[in-house]
Amino acid sequence: MPTGMLETTREKMRLVDREIVELIEVRTNLAGEILSSKKEMGKPIVDEEQIQKVLDRASSLAVEKGLDVDSVHQIFEILIQMSIDKQNEYSGKSDY
């Protein structure tokens, strides 16, 4: 791969990385809305049933897209934990 093409491809990768981080920010910021709804419904922050639904959905999408299911599963476990941490922060239960 010529150097120019490599740099062009790396620039595309940087743009995708930026989009991924921006989407993580959007997803994490939804934690406030999630927390409000959970409070109204009397649900705890950690909802194991919902966590499993999210992980199952992510696994299905990984299969559909031909991605490694275990890797996508790990990514979503991290995203879920980030959401839980943000909900704890919003509720005043943060360790930060």
CSV table of N, CA and C in Angstrom, one decimal:
chain,number,residue,atom,x,y,z
A,1,MET,N,0.9,-1.2,0.0
A,1,MET,CA,0.0,0.0,0.0
A,1,MET,C,0.9,1.2,0.0
A,2,PRO,N,0.8,2.1,-1.0
A,2,PRO,CA,1.6,3.3,-1.0
A,2,PRO,C,1.3,4.2,0.2
A,3,THR,N,2.3,5.0,0.6
A,3,THR,CA,2.3,5.8,1.8
A,3,THR,C,1.1,6.7,1.7
A,4,GLY,N,0.8,7.3,0.6
A,4,GLY,CA,-0.4,8.3,0.5
A,4,GLY,C,-1.7,7.6,0.8
A,5,MET,N,-1.8,6.4,0.3
A,5,MET,CA,-3.0,5.6,0.5
A,5,MET,C,-3.2,5.2,2.0
A,6,LEU,N,-2.0,4.8,2.5
A,6,LEU,CA,-2.0,4.4,4.0
A,6,LEU,C,-2.5,5.6,4.8
A,7,GLU,N,-1.9,6.8,4.6
A,7,GLU,CA,-2.3,8.0,5.4
A,7,GLU,C,-3.8,8.3,5.2
A,8,THR,N,-4.3,8.2,3.9
A,8,THR,CA,-5.7,8.4,3.6
A,8,THR,C,-6.6,7.5,4.4
A,9,THR,N,-6.2,6.2,4.4
A,9,THR,CA,-6.9,5.2,5.2
A,9,THR,C,-6.9,5.5,6.7
A,10,ARG,N,-5.7,5.9,7.2
A,10,ARG,CA,-5.6,6.2,8.6
A,10,ARG,C,-6.4,7.4,9.0
A,11,GLU,N,-6.5,8.4,8.1
A,11,GLU,CA,-7.4,9.5,8.3
A,11,GLU,C,-8.8,9.1,8.4
A,12,LYS,N,-9.3,8.2,7.5
A,12,LYS,CA,-10.6,7.7,7.6
A,12,LYS,C,-10.9,7.0,8.9
A,13,MET,N,-9.9,6.2,9.4
A,13,MET,CA,-10.0,5.5,10.6
A,13,MET,C,-10.1,6.5,11.8
A,14,ARG,N,-9.3,7.6,11.7
A,14,ARG,CA,-9.4,8.6,12.8
A,14,ARG,C,-10.8,9.2,12.8
A,15,LEU,N,-11.4,9.5,11.7
A,15,LEU,CA,-12.7,10.0,11.6
A,15,LEU,C,-13.8,9.0,12.2
A,16,VAL,N,-13.6,7.8,11.9
A,16,VAL,CA,-14.5,6.7,12.5
A,16,VAL,C,-14.3,6.7,14.0
A,17,ASP,N,-13.1,6.7,14.5
A,17,ASP,CA,-12.8,6.7,15.9
A,17,ASP,C,-13.5,7.9,16.6
A,18,ARG,N,-13.5,9.1,16.0
A,18,ARG,CA,-14.1,10.3,16.5
A,18,ARG,C,-15.6,10.0,16.6
A,19,GLU,N,-16.2,9.5,15.5
A,19,GLU,CA,-17.6,9.2,15.5
A,19,GLU,C,-18.0,8.2,16.6
A,20,ILE,N,-17.2,7.2,16.8
A,20,ILE,CA,-17.4,6.2,17.9
A,20,ILE,C,-17.4,6.9,19.2
A,21,VAL,N,-16.4,7.7,19.5
A,21,VAL,CA,-16.4,8.4,20.8
A,21,VAL,C,-17.6,9.3,21.0
A,22,GLU,N,-18.0,10.0,19.9
A,22,GLU,CA,-19.1,10.9,20.0
A,22,GLU,C,-20.4,10.1,20.3
A,23,LEU,N,-20.5,8.9,19.7
A,23,LEU,CA,-21.7,8.1,20.0
A,23,LEU,C,-21.7,7.5,21.4
A,24,ILE,N,-20.5,7.2,21.9
A,24,ILE,CA,-20.4,6.8,23.3
A,24,ILE,C,-20.8,7.9,24.2
A,25,GLU,N,-20.4,9.1,23.9
A,25,GLU,CA,-20.9,10.2,24.7
A,25,GLU,C,-22.4,10.4,24.7
A,26,VAL,N,-23.0,10.3,23.5
A,26,VAL,CA,-24.5,10.3,23.4
A,26,VAL,C,-25.1,9.2,24.2
A,27,ARG,N,-24.6,8.0,24.1
A,27,ARG,CA,-25.2,6.9,24.8
A,27,ARG,C,-25.0,7.0,26.3
A,28,THR,N,-23.9,7.5,26.8
A,28,THR,CA,-23.7,7.7,28.2
A,28,THR,C,-24.5,8.8,28.7
A,29,ASN,N,-24.7,9.9,28.0
A,29,ASN,CA,-25.5,11.0,28.4
A,29,ASN,C,-27.0,10.6,28.5
A,30,LEU,N,-27.4,9.6,27.9
A,30,LEU,CA,-28.8,9.1,28.0
A,30,LEU,C,-29.1,8.5,29.4
A,31,ALA,N,-28.0,8.3,30.1
A,31,ALA,CA,-28.2,7.7,31.5
A,31,ALA,C,-29.1,8.5,32.4
A,32,GLY,N,-29.0,9.8,32.2
A,32,GLY,CA,-29.9,10.7,33.0
A,32,GLY,C,-31.4,10.4,32.8
A,33,GLU,N,-31.7,10.3,31.5
A,33,GLU,CA,-33.1,10.0,31.1
A,33,GLU,C,-33.5,8.6,31.6
A,34,ILE,N,-32.6,7.6,31.5
A,34,ILE,CA,-32.8,6.3,31.9
A,34,ILE,C,-33.1,6.3,33.4
A,35,LEU,N,-32.2,7.0,34.2
A,35,LEU,CA,-32.3,7.1,35.6
A,35,LEU,C,-33.7,7.6,36.1
A,36,SER,N,-34.1,8.7,35.4
A,36,SER,CA,-35.4,9.3,35.7
A,36,SER,C,-36.5,8.4,35.6
A,37,SER,N,-36.5,7.6,34.4
A,37,SER,CA,-37.6,6.6,34.2
A,37,SER,C,-37.5,5.5,35.2
A,38,LYS,N,-36.3,5.1,35.6
A,38,LYS,CA,-36.2,4.0,36.5
A,38,LYS,C,-36.7,4.4,37.9
A,39,LYS,N,-36.4,5.7,38.3
A,39,LYS,CA,-36.9,6.2,39.6
A,39,LYS,C,-38.4,6.2,39.6
A,40,GLU,N,-39.1,6.7,38.5
A,40,GLU,CA,-40.5,6.8,38.4
A,40,GLU,C,-41.1,5.4,38.5
A,41,MET,N,-40.4,4.4,37.9
A,41,MET,CA,-41.0,3.0,37.9
A,41,MET,C,-40.5,2.2,39.1
A,42,GLY,N,-39.7,2.8,40.0
A,42,GLY,CA,-39.2,2.1,41.2
A,42,GLY,C,-38.3,1.0,40.9
A,43,LYS,N,-37.5,1.1,39.8
A,43,LYS,CA,-36.6,0.1,39.4
A,43,LYS,C,-35.2,0.5,39.9
A,44,PRO,N,-34.4,-0.5,40.2
A,44,PRO,CA,-33.0,-0.2,40.6
A,44,PRO,C,-32.1,0.2,39.4
A,45,ILE,N,-31.0,0.8,39.7
A,45,ILE,CA,-30.1,1.2,38.6
A,45,ILE,C,-29.6,0.0,37.8
A,46,VAL,N,-29.2,-1.0,38.5
A,46,VAL,CA,-28.8,-2.2,37.8
A,46,VAL,C,-30.0,-3.1,37.5
A,47,ASP,N,-30.3,-3.3,36.3
A,47,ASP,CA,-31.4,-4.1,35.8
A,47,ASP,C,-30.9,-5.3,35.0
A,48,GLU,N,-30.7,-6.4,35.7
A,48,GLU,CA,-30.0,-7.6,35.0
A,48,GLU,C,-30.8,-8.0,33.8
A,49,GLU,N,-32.1,-8.0,33.8
A,49,GLU,CA,-32.9,-8.4,32.7
A,49,GLU,C,-32.6,-7.5,31.5
A,50,GLN,N,-32.6,-6.2,31.7
A,50,GLN,CA,-32.3,-5.3,30.6
A,50,GLN,C,-30.8,-5.4,30.1
A,51,ILE,N,-29.9,-5.6,31.0
A,51,ILE,CA,-28.5,-5.8,30.6
A,51,ILE,C,-28.4,-7.0,29.7
A,52,GLN,N,-29.1,-8.1,30.0
A,52,GLN,CA,-29.1,-9.3,29.2
A,52,GLN,C,-29.7,-9.0,27.8
A,53,LYS,N,-30.8,-8.2,27.8
A,53,LYS,CA,-31.4,-7.9,26.5
A,53,LYS,C,-30.4,-7.1,25.6
A,54,VAL,N,-29.7,-6.1,26.2
A,54,VAL,CA,-28.7,-5.3,25.5
A,54,VAL,C,-27.6,-6.2,24.9
A,55,LEU,N,-27.1,-7.1,25.8
A,55,LEU,CA,-26.0,-8.0,25.4
A,55,LEU,C,-26.5,-8.9,24.3
A,56,ASP,N,-27.7,-9.4,24.4
A,56,ASP,CA,-28.2,-10.3,23.3
A,56,ASP,C,-28.4,-9.6,22.0
A,57,ARG,N,-28.9,-8.4,22.1
A,57,ARG,CA,-29.1,-7.5,20.9
A,57,ARG,C,-27.7,-7.2,20.2
A,58,ALA,N,-26.7,-6.9,21.1
A,58,ALA,CA,-25.4,-6.6,20.5
A,58,ALA,C,-24.8,-7.8,19.9
A,59,SER,N,-25.0,-9.0,20.5
A,59,SER,CA,-24.5,-10.2,19.9
A,59,SER,C,-25.2,-10.6,18.6
A,60,SER,N,-26.5,-10.4,18.5
A,60,SER,CA,-27.2,-10.6,17.3
A,60,SER,C,-26.7,-9.7,16.2
A,61,LEU,N,-26.5,-8.4,16.5
A,61,LEU,CA,-26.0,-7.4,15.5
A,61,LEU,C,-24.6,-7.8,15.1
A,62,ALA,N,-23.8,-8.3,16.0
A,62,ALA,CA,-22.4,-8.7,15.7
A,62,ALA,C,-22.4,-9.8,14.7
A,63,VAL,N,-23.3,-10.8,14.9
A,63,VAL,CA,-23.4,-12.0,14.0
A,63,VAL,C,-23.9,-11.4,12.6
A,64,GLU,N,-24.9,-10.6,12.6
A,64,GLU,CA,-25.4,-10.0,11.4
A,64,GLU,C,-24.4,-9.3,10.6
A,65,LYS,N,-23.5,-8.6,11.2
A,65,LYS,CA,-22.4,-7.8,10.6
A,65,LYS,C,-21.1,-8.6,10.4
A,66,GLY,N,-21.1,-9.8,10.8
A,66,GLY,CA,-19.9,-10.7,10.6
A,66,GLY,C,-18.7,-10.3,11.5
A,67,LEU,N,-19.1,-9.8,12.7
A,67,LEU,CA,-18.1,-9.4,13.7
A,67,LEU,C,-17.9,-10.4,14.8
A,68,ASP,N,-16.8,-10.4,15.4
A,68,ASP,CA,-16.5,-11.3,16.5
A,68,ASP,C,-17.5,-11.0,17.7
A,69,VAL,N,-18.3,-12.0,18.0
A,69,VAL,CA,-19.4,-11.8,19.0
A,69,VAL,C,-18.8,-11.5,20.4
A,70,ASP,N,-17.7,-12.3,20.7
A,70,ASP,CA,-17.1,-12.1,22.1
A,70,ASP,C,-16.6,-10.7,22.2
A,71,SER,N,-15.9,-10.2,21.2
A,71,SER,CA,-15.4,-8.8,21.2
A,71,SER,C,-16.5,-7.8,21.4
A,72,VAL,N,-17.5,-7.9,20.6
A,72,VAL,CA,-18.6,-7.0,20.7
A,72,VAL,C,-19.3,-7.0,22.0
A,73,HIS,N,-19.4,-8.2,22.5
A,73,HIS,CA,-20.0,-8.5,23.9
A,73,HIS,C,-19.2,-7.7,24.9
A,74,GLN,N,-17.9,-7.8,24.9
A,74,GLN,CA,-17.0,-7.1,25.8
A,74,GLN,C,-17.2,-5.6,25.7
A,75,ILE,N,-17.2,-5.1,24.5
A,75,ILE,CA,-17.4,-3.6,24.3
A,75,ILE,C,-18.7,-3.2,24.9
A,76,PHE,N,-19.8,-4.0,24.7
A,76,PHE,CA,-21.1,-3.6,25.3
A,76,PHE,C,-21.1,-3.7,26.8
A,77,GLU,N,-20.4,-4.7,27.3
A,77,GLU,CA,-20.3,-4.7,28.8
A,77,GLU,C,-19.7,-3.5,29.3
A,78,ILE,N,-18.7,-2.9,28.6
A,78,ILE,CA,-18.0,-1.7,29.1
A,78,ILE,C,-19.0,-0.5,28.9
A,79,LEU,N,-19.8,-0.5,27.8
A,79,LEU,CA,-20.7,0.6,27.6
A,79,LEU,C,-21.8,0.5,28.7
A,80,ILE,N,-22.3,-0.7,29.0
A,80,ILE,CA,-23.3,-0.8,30.1
A,80,ILE,C,-22.7,-0.3,31.4
A,81,GLN,N,-21.5,-0.7,31.7
A,81,GLN,CA,-20.9,-0.3,33.0
A,81,GLN,C,-20.8,1.3,33.0
A,82,MET,N,-20.4,1.9,31.9
A,82,MET,CA,-20.3,3.3,31.8
A,82,MET,C,-21.7,4.0,32.1
A,83,SER,N,-22.7,3.4,31.6
A,83,SER,CA,-24.1,3.9,31.9
A,83,SER,C,-24.5,3.7,33.3
A,84,ILE,N,-24.1,2.6,33.9
A,84,ILE,CA,-24.4,2.4,35.3
A,84,ILE,C,-23.6,3.4,36.2
A,85,ASP,N,-22.4,3.6,35.8
A,85,ASP,CA,-21.6,4.5,36.6
A,85,ASP,C,-22.1,5.9,36.5
A,86,LYS,N,-22.6,6.3,35.3
A,86,LYS,CA,-23.2,7.7,35.1
A,86,LYS,C,-24.5,7.8,35.9
A,87,GLN,N,-25.3,6.7,35.9
A,87,GLN,CA,-26.5,6.8,36.7
A,87,GLN,C,-26.3,6.9,38.1
A,88,ASN,N,-25.3,6.1,38.6
A,88,ASN,CA,-24.8,6.3,40.0
A,88,ASN,C,-24.4,7.7,40.3
A,89,GLU,N,-23.6,8.2,39.4
A,89,GLU,CA,-23.1,9.6,39.6
A,89,GLU,C,-24.3,10.6,39.7
A,90,TYR,N,-25.3,10.5,38.8
A,90,TYR,CA,-26.5,11.3,38.8
A,90,TYR,C,-27.3,11.2,40.0
A,91,SER,N,-27.3,10.0,40.6
A,91,SER,CA,-28.1,9.7,41.8
A,91,SER,C,-27.4,10.0,43.1
A,92,GLY,N,-26.1,10.4,43.0
A,92,GLY,CA,-25.3,10.8,44.1
A,92,GLY,C,-24.6,9.6,44.8
A,93,LYS,N,-24.6,8.4,44.1
A,93,LYS,CA,-24.0,7.2,44.6
A,93,LYS,C,-22.7,7.0,44.0
A,94,SER,N,-22.1,8.0,43.5
A,94,SER,CA,-20.8,7.8,42.7
A,94,SER,C,-19.6,7.7,43.7
A,95,ASP,N,-18.7,6.9,43.3
A,95,ASP,CA,-17.4,6.8,44.0
A,95,ASP,C,-16.4,7.8,43.6
A,96,TYR,N,-16.8,8.6,42.6
A,96,TYR,CA,-15.8,9.6,42.0
A,96,TYR,C,-15.6,10.8,42.9
